[in-house]
Tab-separated table of C-alpha atoms and ligand atoms in Angstrom:
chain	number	residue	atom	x	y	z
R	1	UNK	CA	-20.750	29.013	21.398
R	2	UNK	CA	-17.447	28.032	19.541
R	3	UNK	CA	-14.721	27.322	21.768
R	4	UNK	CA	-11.064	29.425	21.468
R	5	UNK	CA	-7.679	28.051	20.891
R	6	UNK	CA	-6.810	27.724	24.908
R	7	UNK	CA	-10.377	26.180	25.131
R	8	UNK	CA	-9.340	23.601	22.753
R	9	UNK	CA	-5.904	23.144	23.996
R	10	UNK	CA	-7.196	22.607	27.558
R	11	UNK	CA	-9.598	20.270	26.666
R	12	UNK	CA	-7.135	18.407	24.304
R	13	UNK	CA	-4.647	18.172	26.984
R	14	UNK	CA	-7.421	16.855	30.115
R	15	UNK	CA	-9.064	14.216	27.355
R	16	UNK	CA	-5.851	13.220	26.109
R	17	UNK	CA	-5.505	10.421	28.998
R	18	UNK	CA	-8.828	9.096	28.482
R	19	UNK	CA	-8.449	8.289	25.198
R	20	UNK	CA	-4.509	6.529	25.365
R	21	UNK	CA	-6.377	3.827	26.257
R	22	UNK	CA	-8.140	3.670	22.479
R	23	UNK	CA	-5.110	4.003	20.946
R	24	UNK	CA	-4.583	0.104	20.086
R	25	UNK	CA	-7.346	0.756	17.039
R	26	UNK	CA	-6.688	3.208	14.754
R	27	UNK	CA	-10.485	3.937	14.372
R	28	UNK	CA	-10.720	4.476	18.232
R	29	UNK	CA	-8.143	6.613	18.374
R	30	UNK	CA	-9.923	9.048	15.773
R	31	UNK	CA	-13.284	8.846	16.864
R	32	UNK	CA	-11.986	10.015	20.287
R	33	UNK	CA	-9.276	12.712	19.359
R	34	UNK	CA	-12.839	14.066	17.436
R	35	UNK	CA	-15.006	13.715	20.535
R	36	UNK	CA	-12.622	16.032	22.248
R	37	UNK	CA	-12.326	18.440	19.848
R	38	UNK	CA	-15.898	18.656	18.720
R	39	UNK	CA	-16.879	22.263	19.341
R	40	UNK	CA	-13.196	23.960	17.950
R	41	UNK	CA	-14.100	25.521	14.507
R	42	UNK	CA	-12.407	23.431	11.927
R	43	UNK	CA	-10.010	25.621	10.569
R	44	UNK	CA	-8.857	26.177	13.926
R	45	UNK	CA	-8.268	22.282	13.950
R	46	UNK	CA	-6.770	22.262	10.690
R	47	UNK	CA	-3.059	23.116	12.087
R	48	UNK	CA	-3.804	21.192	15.143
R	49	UNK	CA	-0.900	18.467	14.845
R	50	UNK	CA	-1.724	16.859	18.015
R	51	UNK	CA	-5.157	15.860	16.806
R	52	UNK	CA	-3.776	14.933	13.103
R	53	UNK	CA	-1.124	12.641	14.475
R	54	UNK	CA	-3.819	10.484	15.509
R	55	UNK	CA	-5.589	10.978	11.958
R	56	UNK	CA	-2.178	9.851	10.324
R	57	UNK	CA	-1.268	6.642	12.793
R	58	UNK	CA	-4.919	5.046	11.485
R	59	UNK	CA	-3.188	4.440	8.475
R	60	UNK	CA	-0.688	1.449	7.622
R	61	UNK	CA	1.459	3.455	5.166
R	62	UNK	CA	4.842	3.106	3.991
R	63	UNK	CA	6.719	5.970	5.217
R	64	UNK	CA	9.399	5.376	3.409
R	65	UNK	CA	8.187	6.680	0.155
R	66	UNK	CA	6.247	10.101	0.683
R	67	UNK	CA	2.791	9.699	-1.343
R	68	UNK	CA	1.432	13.104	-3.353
R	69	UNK	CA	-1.032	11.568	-5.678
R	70	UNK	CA	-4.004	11.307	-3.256
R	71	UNK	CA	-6.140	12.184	-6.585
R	72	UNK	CA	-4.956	9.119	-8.564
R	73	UNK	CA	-6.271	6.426	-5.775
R	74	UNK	CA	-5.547	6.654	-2.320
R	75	UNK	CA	-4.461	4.244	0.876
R	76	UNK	CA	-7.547	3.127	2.883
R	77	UNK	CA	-6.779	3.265	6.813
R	78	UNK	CA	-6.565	-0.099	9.008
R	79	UNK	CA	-9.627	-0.114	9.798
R	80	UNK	CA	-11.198	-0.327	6.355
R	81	UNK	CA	-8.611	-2.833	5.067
R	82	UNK	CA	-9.185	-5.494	7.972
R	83	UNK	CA	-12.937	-4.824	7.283
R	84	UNK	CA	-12.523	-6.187	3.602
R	85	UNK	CA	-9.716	-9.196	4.598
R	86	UNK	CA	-12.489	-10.415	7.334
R	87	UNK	CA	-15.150	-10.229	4.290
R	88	UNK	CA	-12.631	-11.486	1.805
R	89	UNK	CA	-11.634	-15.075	4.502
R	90	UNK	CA	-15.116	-15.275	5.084
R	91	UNK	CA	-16.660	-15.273	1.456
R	92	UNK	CA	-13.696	-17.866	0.985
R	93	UNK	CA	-14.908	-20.356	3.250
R	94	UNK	CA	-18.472	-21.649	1.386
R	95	UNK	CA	-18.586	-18.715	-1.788
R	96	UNK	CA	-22.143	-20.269	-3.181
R	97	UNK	CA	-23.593	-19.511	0.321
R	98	UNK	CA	-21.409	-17.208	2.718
R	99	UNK	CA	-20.815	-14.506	-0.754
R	100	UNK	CA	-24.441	-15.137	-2.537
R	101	UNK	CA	-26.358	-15.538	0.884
R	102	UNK	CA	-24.934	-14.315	3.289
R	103	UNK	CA	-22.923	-11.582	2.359
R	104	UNK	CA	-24.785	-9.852	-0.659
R	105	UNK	CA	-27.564	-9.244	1.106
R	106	UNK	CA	-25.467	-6.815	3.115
R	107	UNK	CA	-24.628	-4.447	0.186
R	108	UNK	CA	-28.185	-3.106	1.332
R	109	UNK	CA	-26.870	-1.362	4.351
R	110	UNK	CA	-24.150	0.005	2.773
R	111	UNK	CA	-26.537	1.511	0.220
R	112	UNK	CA	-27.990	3.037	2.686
R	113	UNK	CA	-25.547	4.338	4.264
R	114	UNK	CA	-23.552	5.581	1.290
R	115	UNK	CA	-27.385	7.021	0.319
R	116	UNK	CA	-27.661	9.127	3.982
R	117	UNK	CA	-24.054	10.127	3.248
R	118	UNK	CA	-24.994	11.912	0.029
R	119	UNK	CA	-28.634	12.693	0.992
R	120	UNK	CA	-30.355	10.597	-1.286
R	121	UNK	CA	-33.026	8.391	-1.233
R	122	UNK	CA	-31.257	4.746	-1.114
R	123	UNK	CA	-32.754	3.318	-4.169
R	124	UNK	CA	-31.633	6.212	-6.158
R	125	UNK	CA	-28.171	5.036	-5.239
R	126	UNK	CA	-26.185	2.087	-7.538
R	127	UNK	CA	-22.581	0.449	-5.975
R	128	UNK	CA	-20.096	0.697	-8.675
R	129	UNK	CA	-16.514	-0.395	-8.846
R	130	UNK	CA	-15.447	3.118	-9.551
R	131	UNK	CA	-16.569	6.417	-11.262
R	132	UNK	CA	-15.648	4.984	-15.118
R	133	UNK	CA	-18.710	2.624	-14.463
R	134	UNK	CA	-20.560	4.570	-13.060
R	135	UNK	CA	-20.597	7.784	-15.239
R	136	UNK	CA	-20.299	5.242	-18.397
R	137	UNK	CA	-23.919	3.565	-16.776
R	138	UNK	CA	-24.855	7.276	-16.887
R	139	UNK	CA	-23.505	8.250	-20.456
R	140	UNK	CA	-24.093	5.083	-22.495
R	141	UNK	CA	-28.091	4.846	-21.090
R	142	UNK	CA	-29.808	7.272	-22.198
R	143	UNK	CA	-31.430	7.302	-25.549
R	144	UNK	CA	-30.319	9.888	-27.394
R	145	UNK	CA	-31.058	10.781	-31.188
R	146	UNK	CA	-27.953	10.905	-33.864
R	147	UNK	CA	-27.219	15.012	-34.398
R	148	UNK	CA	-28.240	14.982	-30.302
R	149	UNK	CA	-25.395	17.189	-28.201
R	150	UNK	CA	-23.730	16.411	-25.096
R	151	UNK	CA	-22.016	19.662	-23.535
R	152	UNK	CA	-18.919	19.439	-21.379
R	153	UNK	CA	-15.328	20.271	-21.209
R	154	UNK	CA	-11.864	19.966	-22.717
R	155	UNK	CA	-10.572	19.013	-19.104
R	156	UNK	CA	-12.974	16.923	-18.542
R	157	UNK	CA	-11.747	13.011	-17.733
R	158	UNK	CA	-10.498	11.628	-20.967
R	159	UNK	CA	-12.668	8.147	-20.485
R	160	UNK	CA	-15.905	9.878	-19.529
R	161	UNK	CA	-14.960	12.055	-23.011
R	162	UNK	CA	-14.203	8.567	-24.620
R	163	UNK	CA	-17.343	7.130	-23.944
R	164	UNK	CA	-19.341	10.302	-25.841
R	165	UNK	CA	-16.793	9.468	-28.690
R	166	UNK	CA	-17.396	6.099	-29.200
R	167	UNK	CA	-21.466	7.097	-28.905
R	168	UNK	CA	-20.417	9.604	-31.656
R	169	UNK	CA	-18.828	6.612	-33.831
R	170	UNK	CA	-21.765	4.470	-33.514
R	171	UNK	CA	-25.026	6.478	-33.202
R	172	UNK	CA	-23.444	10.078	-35.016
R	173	UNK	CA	-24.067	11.819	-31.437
R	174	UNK	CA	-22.251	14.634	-31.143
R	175	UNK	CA	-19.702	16.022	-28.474
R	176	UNK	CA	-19.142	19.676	-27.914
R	177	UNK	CA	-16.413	20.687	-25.519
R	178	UNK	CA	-14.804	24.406	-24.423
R	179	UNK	CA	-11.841	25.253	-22.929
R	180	UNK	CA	-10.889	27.519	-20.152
R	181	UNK	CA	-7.825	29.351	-18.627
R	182	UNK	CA	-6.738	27.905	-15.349
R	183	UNK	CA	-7.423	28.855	-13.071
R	184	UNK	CA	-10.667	30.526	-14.001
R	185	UNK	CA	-11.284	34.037	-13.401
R	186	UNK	CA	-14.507	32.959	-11.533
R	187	UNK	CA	-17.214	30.269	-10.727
R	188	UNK	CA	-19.316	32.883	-12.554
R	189	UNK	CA	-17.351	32.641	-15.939
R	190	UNK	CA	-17.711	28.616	-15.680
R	191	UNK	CA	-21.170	29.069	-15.619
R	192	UNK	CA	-21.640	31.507	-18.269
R	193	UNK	CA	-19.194	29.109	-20.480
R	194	UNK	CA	-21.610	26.347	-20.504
R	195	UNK	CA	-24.674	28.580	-21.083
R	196	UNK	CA	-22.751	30.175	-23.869
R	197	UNK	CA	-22.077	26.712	-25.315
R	198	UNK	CA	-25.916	25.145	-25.296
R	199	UNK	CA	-27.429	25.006	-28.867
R	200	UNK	CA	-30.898	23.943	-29.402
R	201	UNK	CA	-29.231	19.957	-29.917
R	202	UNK	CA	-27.786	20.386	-26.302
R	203	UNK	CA	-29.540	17.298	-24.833
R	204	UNK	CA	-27.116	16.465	-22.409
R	205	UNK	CA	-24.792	18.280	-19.974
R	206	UNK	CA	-21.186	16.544	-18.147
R	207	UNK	CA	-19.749	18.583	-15.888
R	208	UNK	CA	-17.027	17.805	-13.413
R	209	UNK	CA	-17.571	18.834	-9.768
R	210	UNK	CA	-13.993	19.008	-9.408
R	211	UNK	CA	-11.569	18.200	-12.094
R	212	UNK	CA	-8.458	15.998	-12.880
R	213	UNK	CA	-5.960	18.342	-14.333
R	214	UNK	CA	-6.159	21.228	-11.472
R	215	UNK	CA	-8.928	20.431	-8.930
R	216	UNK	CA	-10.807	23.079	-10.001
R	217	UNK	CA	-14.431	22.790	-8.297
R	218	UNK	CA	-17.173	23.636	-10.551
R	219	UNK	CA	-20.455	25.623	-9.376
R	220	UNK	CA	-22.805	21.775	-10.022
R	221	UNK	CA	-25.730	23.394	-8.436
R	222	UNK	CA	-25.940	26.569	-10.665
R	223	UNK	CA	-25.300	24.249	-13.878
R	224	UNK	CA	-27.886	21.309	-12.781
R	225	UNK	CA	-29.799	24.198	-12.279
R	226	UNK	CA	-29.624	25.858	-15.858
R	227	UNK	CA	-29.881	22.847	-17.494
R	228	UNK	CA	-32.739	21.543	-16.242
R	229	UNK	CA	-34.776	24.611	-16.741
R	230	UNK	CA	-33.778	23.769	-20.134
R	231	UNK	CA	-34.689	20.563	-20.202
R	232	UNK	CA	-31.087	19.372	-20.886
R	233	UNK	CA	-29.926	16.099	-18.333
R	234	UNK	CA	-27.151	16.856	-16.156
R	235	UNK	CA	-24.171	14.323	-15.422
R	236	UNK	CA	-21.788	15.255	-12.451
R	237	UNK	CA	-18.369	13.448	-12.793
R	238	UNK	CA	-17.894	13.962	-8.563
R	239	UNK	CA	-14.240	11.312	-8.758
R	240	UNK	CA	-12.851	14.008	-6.409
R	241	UNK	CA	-15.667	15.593	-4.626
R	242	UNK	CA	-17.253	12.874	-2.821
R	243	UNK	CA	-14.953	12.411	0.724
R	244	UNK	CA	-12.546	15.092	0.066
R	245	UNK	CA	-15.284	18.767	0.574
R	246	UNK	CA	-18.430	18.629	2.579
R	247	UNK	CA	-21.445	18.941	0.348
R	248	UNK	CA	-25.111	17.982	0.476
R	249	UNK	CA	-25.548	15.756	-2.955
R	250	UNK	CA	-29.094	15.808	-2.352
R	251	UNK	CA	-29.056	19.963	-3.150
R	252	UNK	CA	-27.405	19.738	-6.427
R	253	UNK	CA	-30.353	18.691	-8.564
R	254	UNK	CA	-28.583	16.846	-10.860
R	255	UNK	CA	-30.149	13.989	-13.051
R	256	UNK	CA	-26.660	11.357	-12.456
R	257	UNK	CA	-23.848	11.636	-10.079
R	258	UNK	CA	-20.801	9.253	-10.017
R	259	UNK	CA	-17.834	9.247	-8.229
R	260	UNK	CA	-15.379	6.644	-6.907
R	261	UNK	CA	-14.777	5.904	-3.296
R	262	UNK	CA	-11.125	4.793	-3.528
R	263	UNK	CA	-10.345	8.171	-4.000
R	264	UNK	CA	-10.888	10.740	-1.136
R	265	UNK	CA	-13.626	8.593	0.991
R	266	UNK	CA	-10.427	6.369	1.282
R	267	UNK	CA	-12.413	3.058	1.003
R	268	UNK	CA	-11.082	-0.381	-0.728
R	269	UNK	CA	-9.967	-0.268	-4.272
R	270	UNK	CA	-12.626	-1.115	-6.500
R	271	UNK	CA	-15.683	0.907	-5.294
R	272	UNK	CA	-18.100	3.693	-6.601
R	273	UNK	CA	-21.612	4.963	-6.810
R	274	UNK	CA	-23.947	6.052	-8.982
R	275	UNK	CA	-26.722	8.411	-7.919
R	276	UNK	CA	-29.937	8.338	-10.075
R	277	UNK	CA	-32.304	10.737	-9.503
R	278	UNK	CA	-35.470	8.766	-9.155
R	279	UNK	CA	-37.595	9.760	-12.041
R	280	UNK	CA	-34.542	8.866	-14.396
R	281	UNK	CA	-34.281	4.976	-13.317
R	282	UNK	CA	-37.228	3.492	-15.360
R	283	UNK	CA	-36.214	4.966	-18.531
R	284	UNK	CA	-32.657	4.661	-18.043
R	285	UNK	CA	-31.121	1.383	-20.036
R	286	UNK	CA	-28.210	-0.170	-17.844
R	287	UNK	CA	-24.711	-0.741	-19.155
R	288	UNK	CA	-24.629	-4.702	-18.677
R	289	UNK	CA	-28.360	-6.382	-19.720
R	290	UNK	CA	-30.481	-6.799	-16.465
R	291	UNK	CA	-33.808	-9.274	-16.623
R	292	UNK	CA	-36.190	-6.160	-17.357
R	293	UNK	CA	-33.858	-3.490	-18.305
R	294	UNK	CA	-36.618	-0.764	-17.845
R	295	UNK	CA	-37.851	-1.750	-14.175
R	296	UNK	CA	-37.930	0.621	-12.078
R	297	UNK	CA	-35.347	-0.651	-9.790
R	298	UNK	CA	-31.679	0.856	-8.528
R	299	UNK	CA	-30.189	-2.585	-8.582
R	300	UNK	CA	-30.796	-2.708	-12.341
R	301	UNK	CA	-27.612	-1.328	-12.884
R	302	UNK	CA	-25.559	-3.289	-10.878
R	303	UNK	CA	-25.794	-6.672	-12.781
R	304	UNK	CA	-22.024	-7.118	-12.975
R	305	UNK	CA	-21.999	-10.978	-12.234
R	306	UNK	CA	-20.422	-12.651	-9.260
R	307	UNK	CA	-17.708	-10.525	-7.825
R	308	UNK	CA	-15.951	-9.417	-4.721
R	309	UNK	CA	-17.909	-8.086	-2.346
R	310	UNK	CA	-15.113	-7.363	0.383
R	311	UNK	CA	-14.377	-4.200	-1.359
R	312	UNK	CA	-17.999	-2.938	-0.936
R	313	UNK	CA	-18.927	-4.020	2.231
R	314	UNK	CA	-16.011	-2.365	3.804
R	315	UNK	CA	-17.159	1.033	1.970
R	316	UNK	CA	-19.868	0.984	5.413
R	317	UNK	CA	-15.979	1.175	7.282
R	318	UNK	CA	-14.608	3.952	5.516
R	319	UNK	CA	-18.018	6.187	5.682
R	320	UNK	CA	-17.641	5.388	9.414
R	321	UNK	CA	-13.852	6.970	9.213
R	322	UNK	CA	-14.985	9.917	6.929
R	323	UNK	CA	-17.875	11.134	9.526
R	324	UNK	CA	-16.384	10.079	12.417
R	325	UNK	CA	-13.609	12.478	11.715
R	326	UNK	CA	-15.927	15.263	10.094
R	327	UNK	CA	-16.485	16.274	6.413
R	328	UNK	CA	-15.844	19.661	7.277
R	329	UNK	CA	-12.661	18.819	9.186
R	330	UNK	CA	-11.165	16.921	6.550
R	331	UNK	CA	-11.717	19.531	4.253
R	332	UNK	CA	-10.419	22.020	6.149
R	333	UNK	CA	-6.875	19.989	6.730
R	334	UNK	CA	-6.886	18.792	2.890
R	335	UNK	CA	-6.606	23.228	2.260
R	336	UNK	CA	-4.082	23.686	4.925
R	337	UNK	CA	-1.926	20.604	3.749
R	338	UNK	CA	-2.008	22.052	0.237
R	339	UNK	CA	-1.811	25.387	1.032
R	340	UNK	CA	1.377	24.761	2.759
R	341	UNK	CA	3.199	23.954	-0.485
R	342	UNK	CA	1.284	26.045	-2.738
R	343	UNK	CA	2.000	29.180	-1.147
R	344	UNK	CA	5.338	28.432	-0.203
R	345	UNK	CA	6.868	26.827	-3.787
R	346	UNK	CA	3.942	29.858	-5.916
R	347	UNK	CA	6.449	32.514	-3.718
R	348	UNK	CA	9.146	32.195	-6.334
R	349	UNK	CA	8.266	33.972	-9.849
R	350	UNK	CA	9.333	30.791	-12.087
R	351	UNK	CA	6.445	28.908	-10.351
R	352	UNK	CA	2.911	29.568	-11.837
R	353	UNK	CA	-0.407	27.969	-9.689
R	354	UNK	CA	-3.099	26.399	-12.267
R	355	UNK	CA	-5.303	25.981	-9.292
R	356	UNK	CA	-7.151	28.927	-7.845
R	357	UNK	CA	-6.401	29.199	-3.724
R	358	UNK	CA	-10.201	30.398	-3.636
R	359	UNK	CA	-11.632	28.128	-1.016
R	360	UNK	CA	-14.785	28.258	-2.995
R	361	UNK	CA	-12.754	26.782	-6.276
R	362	UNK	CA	-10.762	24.225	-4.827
R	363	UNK	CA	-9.276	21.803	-1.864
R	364	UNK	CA	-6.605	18.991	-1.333
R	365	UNK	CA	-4.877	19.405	-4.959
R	366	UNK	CA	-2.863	21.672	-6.727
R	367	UNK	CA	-0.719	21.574	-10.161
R	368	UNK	CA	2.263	23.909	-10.385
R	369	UNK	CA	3.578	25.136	-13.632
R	370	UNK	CA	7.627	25.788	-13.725
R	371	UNK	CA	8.617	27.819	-16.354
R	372	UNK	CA	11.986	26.420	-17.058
R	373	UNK	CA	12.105	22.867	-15.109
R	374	UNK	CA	11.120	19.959	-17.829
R	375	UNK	CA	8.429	18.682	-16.048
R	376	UNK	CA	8.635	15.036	-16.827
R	377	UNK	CA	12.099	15.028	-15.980
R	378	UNK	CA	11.119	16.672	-12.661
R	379	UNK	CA	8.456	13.644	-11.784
R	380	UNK	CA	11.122	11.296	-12.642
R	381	UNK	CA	13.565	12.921	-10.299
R	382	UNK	CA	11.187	13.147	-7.843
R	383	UNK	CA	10.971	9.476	-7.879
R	384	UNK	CA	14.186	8.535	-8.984
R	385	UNK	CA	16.212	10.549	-6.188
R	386	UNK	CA	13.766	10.853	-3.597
R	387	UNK	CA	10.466	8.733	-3.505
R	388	UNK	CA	8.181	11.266	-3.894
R	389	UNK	CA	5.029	10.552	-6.258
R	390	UNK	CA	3.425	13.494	-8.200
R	391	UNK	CA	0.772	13.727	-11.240
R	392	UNK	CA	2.181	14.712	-14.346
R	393	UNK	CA	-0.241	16.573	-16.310
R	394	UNK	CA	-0.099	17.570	-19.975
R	395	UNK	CA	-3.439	19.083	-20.897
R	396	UNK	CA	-2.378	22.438	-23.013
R	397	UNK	CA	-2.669	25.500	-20.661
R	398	UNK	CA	-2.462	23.152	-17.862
R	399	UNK	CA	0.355	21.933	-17.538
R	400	UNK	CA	2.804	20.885	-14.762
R	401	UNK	CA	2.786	18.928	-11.590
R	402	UNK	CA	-0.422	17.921	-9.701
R	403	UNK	CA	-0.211	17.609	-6.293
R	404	UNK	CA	-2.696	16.191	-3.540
R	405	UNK	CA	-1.384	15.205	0.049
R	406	UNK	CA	-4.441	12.899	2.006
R	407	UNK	CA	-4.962	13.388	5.783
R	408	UNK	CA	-2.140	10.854	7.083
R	409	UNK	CA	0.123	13.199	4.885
R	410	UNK	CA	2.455	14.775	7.175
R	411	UNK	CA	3.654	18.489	7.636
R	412	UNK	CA	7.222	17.041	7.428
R	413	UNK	CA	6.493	15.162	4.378
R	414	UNK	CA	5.290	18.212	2.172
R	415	UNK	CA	8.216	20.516	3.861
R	416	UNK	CA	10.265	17.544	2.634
R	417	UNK	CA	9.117	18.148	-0.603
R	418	UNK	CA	9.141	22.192	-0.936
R	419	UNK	CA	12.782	21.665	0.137
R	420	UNK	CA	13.661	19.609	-2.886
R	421	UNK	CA	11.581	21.742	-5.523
R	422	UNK	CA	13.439	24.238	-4.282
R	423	UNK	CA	16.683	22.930	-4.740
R	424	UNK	CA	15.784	22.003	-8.222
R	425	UNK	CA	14.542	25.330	-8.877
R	426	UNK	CA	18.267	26.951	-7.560
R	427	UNK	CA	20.448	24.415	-8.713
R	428	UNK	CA	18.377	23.149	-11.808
R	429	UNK	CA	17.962	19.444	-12.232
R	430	UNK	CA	20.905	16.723	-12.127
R	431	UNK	CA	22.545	16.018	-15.495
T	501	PLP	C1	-12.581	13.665	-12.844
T	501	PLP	C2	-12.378	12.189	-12.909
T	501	PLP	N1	-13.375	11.401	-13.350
T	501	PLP	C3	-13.263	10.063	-13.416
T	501	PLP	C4	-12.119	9.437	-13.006
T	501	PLP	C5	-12.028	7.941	-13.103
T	501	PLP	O1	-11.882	7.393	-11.839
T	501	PLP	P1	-11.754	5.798	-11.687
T	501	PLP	O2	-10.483	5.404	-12.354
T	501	PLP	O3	-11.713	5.593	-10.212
T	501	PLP	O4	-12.933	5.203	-12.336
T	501	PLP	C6	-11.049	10.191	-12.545
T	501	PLP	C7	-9.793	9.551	-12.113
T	501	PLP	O5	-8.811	10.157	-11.783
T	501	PLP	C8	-11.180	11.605	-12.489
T	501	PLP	O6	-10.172	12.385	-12.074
């Protein structure tokens, strides 16, 4: 049975000795303010400040600048970081053994892990060092004849459109985008865009499962769906999906899924996956050469040389974070935090939302258009008066500011920066 409000509050305030005593770790502290509060409904939780203080003191950021651009690359908590400085020291001690030996070997686990976080089979699922590798891996392997089509959209991410291009200059494949209003009127027009858009030549379909410009969420399921009753492989560019809303990647039915993890699953800088659905691997050719580049074998695309693998291991740190606290709970917060600012700065006519509010159609980010505020001239304010960091974005019809708060975002923070949009938007910007 869920528990109520009081239940929650009662429970909050009895546990809230007992776990004092965890509050050295920042981890501790999370994985007990959860404990308590594991039967209150998450969007009950969501405006629960108690519970997010504890959320926010994990991580080691500098309050002195207030951070909006969650969606470019985000802070990892404590936690994570010491995980990677303890791999990093150790690697450094004897590399040729402790990094090749001792140390890669462990990678495995965090496949897994990252694998049962997804719902994949583990050797369906490749480490990368971001998204860009990853959904390049995806784009650049698969044979493809010249005249072939690959389907996707204008506001899709520039390099995963950059990589089709440069298979157009070489091989004469051929990219076909569309472009929609934004927001949408519905997940159902998305859908019937792309089906519009397939041509007999459509052999491959990238589709973002939540995008750059507005964090608009696309409907991945229906599309895998459609194209693969058509035969057509479908790539989900999931940068912003994976950490930031609760979803089972396993249900999708996608052919490739990439995403990066130093994005909304908050781990080190430097780390991605790739998911390959299994009957793609053999005939898939990976990006750098590997010794038998049609094996059937995960790994195959992770032939990068010697590198780091701090960064990675500590990914097993952050997933610990991320479910520790709850998927669904982070979500939840990530609407609440934006909500606060979209509703509140949308409430005056001169500011125009690109992002639906739809819980179905988005999460953590939002761009605002102004009508009459110059809106690089506002980012640069921003930063230049008051050390606040937003996206600019300049893709035609969606324009304006984006703007993505992370869970150790404070309430006080985004009211701090409501207040000052709103003083530019009475008093206009300084001369
Ligand atoms: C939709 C989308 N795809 C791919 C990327 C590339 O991510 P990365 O730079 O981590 O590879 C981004 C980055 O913002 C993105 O927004």
């Amino acid at each position: 049975m869920a528990a109520t409000r009081r239940d929650f509050m009662m429970s909050a305030a009895a546990i809230g000795a007992g776990y004092a005593v965890l509050r050295s770790n920042g981890i501790g502290r999370v994985l007990a303010a959860a404990e308590d509060v594991r039967d209150v409904p998450p969007e009950m939780l969501a405006g629960e400040e108690s519970f997010w203080f504890d959320v926010q003191q994990a991580f080691a950021v500098d309050r002195s600048v207030i951070n909006l651009n969650n969606g470019g690359v985000s802070p990892a908590p404590r936690f994570v970081l010491d995980a990677a400085r303890r791999h990093f020291e150790f690697a450094n001690q004897l590399p040729s053994r402790n990094l090749w030996t001792i140390l890669d070997p462990q990678v495995e686990t965090v496949r897994k892990r990252l694998a049962r976080a997804f719902n994949c089979d583990a050797e369906e699922m490749a480490i990368t060092r971001n998204s860009s590798e990853a959904l390049e891996i995806a784009i650049l392997g698969l044979d493809l004849q010249p005249g072939d089509e690959i389907l996707s959209t204008a506001q899709d991410y520039p390099r995963m459109l950059n990589t089709i291009k440069q298979r157009e200059q070489r091989e004469k494949i051929v990219l076909k985008t569309f472009d929609y209003p934004t927001p949408p009127p519905s997940l159902e027009f998305l859908v019937g865009l792309f089906e519009k858009n397939i041509t007999p030549r459509t052999k491959v379909i990238l589709v973002s499962h939540m995008t750059t410009y507005t964090g608009q969420v696309f409907p991945v399921q229906r599309i895998s769906a459609m194209a693969r009753a058509r035969g057509i492989k479908c790539i989900v560019d999931g940068a912003h999906a994976f950490g930031q809303i609760a979803f089972d990647g396993g249900a999708i039915g996608c052919d490739f899924y990439g995403t990066s993890l130093h994005k909304w699953l908050t781990a080190p800088h430097g780390t991605g996956f790739l998911y390959v659905r299994k009957e793609n691997i053999t005939g898939h050719w990976p990006m750098m050469a590997a010794p038998d580049p049609k094996k059937d074998d995960i790994r195959k695309f992770e032939e990068i040389g010697t590198h780091s693998d701090a960064a990675r291991l500590a990914i097993a740190e952050a997933l610990v974070f991320y479910e520790g606290l709850g998927p669904e709970r982070k979500e939840a917060r990530l609407r609440f935090l934006r909500d606060r600012f979209a509703r509140r700065l949308s409430a005056n006519e001169r500011v125009t939302l690109r992002t639906s509010l739809d819980p179905a159609q988005s999460c953590a980010l939002a761009t605002l258009n102004f009508t009459d505020v110059d809106r690089d001239k506002l980012v640069a304010h921003l930063w230049n008066q008051h050390k606040i960091v937003v996206s600019p974005i300049s893709h035609p019809g969606a324009e304006g500011i984006r703007v993505s708060p992370n869970v150790y975002t404070t309430l006080g923070e985004i009211d701090m920066f409501c207040d000052v949009i709103e003083k530019v938007l009475r008093d206009g910007l300084p001369a």
